[in-house]
PDB file of C-alpha atoms in Angstrom:
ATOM      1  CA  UNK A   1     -70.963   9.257  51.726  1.00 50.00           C
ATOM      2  CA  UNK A   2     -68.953   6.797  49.697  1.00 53.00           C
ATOM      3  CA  UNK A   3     -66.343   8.922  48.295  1.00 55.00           C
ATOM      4  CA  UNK A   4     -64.974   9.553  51.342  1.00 52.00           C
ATOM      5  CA  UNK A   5     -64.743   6.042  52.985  1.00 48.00           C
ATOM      6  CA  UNK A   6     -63.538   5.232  49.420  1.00 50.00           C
ATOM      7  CA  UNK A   7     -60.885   8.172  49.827  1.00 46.00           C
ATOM      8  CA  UNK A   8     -60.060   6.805  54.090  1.00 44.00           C
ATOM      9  CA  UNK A   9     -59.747   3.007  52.827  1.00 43.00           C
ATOM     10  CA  UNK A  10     -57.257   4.002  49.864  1.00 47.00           C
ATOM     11  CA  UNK A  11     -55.392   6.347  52.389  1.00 46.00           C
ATOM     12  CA  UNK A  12     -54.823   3.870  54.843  1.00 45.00           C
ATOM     13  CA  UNK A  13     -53.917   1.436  51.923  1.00 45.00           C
ATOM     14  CA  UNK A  14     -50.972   3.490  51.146  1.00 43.00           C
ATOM     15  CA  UNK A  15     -49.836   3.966  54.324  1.00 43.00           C
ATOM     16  CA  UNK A  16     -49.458   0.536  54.915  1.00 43.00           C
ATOM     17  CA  UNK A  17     -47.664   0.248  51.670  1.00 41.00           C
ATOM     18  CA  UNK A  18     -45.239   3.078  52.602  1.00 40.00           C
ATOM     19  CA  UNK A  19     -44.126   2.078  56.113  1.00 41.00           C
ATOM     20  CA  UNK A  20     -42.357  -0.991  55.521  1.00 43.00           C
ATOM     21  CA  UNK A  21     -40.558   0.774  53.081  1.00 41.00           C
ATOM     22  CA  UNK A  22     -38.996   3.406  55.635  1.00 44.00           C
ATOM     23  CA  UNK A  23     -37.417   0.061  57.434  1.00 55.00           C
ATOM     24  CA  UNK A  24     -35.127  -0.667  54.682  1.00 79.00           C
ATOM     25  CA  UNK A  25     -31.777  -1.403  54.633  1.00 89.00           C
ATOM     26  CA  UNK A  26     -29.038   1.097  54.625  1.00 94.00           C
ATOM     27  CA  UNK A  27     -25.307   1.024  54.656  1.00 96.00           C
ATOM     28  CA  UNK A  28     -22.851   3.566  54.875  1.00 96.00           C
ATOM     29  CA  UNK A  29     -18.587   3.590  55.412  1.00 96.00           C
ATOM     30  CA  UNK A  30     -16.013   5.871  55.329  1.00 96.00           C
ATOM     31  CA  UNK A  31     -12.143   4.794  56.017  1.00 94.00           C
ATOM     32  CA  UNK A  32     -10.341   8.022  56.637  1.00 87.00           C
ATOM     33  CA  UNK A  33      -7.132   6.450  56.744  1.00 79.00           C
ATOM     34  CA  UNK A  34      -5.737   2.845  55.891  1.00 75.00           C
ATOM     35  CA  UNK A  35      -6.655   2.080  59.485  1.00 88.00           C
ATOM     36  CA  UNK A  36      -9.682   3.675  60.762  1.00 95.00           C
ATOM     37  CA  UNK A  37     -13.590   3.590  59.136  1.00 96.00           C
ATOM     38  CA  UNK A  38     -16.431   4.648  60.388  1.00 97.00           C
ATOM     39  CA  UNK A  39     -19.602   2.566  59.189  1.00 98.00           C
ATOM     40  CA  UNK A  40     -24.051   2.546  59.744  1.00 98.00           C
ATOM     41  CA  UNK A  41     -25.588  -0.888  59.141  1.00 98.00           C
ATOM     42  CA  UNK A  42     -29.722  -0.401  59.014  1.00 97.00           C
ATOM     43  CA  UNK A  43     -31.295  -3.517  58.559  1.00 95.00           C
ATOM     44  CA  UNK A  44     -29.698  -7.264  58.486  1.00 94.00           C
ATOM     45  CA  UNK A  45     -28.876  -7.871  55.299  1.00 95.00           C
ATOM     46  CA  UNK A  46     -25.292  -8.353  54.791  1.00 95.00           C
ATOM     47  CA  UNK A  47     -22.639  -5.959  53.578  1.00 96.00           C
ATOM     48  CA  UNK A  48     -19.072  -6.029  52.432  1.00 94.00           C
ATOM     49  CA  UNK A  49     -16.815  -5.105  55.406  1.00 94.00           C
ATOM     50  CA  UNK A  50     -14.957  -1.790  53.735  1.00 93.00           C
ATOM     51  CA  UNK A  51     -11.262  -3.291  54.789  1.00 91.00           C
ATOM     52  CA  UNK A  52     -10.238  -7.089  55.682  1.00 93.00           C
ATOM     53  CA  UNK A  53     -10.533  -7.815  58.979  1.00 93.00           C
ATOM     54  CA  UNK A  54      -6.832  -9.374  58.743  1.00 92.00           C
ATOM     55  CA  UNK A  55      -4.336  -6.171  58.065  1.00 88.00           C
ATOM     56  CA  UNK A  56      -1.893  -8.593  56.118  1.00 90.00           C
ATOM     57  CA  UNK A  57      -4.586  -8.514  53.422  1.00 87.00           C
ATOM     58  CA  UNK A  58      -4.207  -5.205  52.095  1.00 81.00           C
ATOM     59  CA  UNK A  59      -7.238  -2.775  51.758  1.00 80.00           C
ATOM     60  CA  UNK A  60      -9.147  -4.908  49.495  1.00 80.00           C
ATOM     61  CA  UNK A  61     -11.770  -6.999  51.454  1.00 82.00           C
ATOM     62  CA  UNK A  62     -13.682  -9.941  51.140  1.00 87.00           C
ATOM     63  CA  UNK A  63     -15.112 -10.218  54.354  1.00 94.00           C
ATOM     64  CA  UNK A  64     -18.696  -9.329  54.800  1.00 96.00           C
ATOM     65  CA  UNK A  65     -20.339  -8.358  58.204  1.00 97.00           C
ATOM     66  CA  UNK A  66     -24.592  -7.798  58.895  1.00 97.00           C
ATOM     67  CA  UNK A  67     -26.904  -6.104  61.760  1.00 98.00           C
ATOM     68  CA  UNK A  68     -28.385  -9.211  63.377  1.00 97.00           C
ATOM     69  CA  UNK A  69     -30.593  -7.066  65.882  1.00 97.00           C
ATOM     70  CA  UNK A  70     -30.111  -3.813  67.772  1.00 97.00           C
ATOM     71  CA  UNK A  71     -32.415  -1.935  70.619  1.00 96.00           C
ATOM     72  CA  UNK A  72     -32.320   1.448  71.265  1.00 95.00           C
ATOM     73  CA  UNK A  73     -30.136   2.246  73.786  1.00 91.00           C
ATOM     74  CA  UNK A  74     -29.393  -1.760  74.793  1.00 94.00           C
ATOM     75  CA  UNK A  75     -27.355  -4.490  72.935  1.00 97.00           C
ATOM     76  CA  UNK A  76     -26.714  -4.954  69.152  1.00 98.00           C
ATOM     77  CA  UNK A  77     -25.820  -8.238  67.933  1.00 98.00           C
ATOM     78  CA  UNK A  78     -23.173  -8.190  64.950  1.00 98.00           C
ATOM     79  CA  UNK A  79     -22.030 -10.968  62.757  1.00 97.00           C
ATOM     80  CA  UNK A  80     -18.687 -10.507  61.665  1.00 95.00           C
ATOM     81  CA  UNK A  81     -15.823 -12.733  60.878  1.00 90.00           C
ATOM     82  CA  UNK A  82     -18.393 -15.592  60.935  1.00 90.00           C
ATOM     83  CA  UNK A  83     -19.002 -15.326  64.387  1.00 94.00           C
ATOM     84  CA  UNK A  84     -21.715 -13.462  66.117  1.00 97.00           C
ATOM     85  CA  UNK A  85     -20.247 -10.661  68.447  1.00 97.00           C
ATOM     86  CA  UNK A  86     -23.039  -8.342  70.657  1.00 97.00           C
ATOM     87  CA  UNK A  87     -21.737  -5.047  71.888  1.00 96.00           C
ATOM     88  CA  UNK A  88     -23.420  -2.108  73.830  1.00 97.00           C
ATOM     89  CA  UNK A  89     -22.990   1.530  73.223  1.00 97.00           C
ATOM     90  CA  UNK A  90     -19.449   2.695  73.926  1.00 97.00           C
ATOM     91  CA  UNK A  91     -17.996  -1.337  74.369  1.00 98.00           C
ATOM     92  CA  UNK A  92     -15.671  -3.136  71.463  1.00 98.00           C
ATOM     93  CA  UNK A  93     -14.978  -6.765  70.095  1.00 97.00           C
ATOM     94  CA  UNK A  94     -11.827  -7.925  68.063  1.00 97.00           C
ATOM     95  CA  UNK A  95     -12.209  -9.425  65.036  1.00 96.00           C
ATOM     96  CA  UNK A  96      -8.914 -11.180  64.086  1.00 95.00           C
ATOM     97  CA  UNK A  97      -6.643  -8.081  63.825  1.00 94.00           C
ATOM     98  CA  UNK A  98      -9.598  -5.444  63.749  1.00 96.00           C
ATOM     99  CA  UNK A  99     -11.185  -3.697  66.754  1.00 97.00           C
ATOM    100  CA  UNK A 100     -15.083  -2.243  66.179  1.00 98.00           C
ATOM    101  CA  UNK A 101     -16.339   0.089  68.547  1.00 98.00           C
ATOM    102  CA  UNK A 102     -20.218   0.330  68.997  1.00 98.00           C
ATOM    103  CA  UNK A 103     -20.628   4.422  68.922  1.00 98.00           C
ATOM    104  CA  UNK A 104     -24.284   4.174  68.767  1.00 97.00           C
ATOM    105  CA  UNK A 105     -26.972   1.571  69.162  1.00 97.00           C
ATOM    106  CA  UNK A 106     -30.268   2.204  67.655  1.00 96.00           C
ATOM    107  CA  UNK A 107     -33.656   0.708  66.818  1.00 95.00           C
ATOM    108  CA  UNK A 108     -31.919  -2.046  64.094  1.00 96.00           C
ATOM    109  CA  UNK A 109     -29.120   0.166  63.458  1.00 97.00           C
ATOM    110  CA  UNK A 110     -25.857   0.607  64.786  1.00 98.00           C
ATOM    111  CA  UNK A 111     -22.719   3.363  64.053  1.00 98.00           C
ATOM    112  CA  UNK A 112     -19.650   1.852  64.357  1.00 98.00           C
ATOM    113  CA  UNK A 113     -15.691   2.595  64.623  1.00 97.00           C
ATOM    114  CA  UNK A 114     -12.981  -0.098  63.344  1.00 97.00           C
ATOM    115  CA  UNK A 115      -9.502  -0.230  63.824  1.00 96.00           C
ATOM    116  CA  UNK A 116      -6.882  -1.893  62.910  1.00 92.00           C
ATOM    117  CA  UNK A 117      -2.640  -1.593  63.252  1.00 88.00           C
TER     118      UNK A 117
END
């Protein structure tokens, strides 16, 4: 009658183990043109921002830009620029010279569209 207590406890042990470890962090961007990236932020750690947020500054970037929080189907809250921007499916916020659209708002994740001229 042991073994399989033994066998339930160690089970539920791993599963424990294993969940916070589906939550982590994940970042993703593609820039199809000099312009135009699409990005997914999982998680709140932060992440280079794949272009500067100024478009005098080239296509190398130094700026950096995090997840703060996000509910599914409700607000996200984005810091970017140094400033903390919140955003609903669908809406925009500027960011010096760069606009990023909120395409979808998850569960602490968040699919976005930037722009810039």
């Amino acid at each position: 009658m042991r073994r399989p207590v033994r066998a339930l406890v160690s089970a539920a042990a791993l599963t424990a183990l294993a969940v916070p470890l589906g939550a982590c962090d994940r970042w993703s961007s593609k820039c199809d043109t000099d312009n135009t990236c699409k990005i997914l932020i999982q998680g709140d750690q932060f992440h280079d921002f794949p272009r500067p947020y100024d478009k005098d500054h080239g296509l190398k970037s130094a700026d950096r830009i995090r997840l703060v929080s996000a509910t599914q189907g409700g607000e996200a809250l984005i810091q970017a620029g140094g400033v903390e921007n919140t955003c609903t499916q669908g809406s925009s916020f500027q960011v010096v010279d760069t606009t990023i659209t909120c395409d979808v708002v998850g569960d602490d994740k968040v699919e976005l569209t930037t722009t810039r001229p």
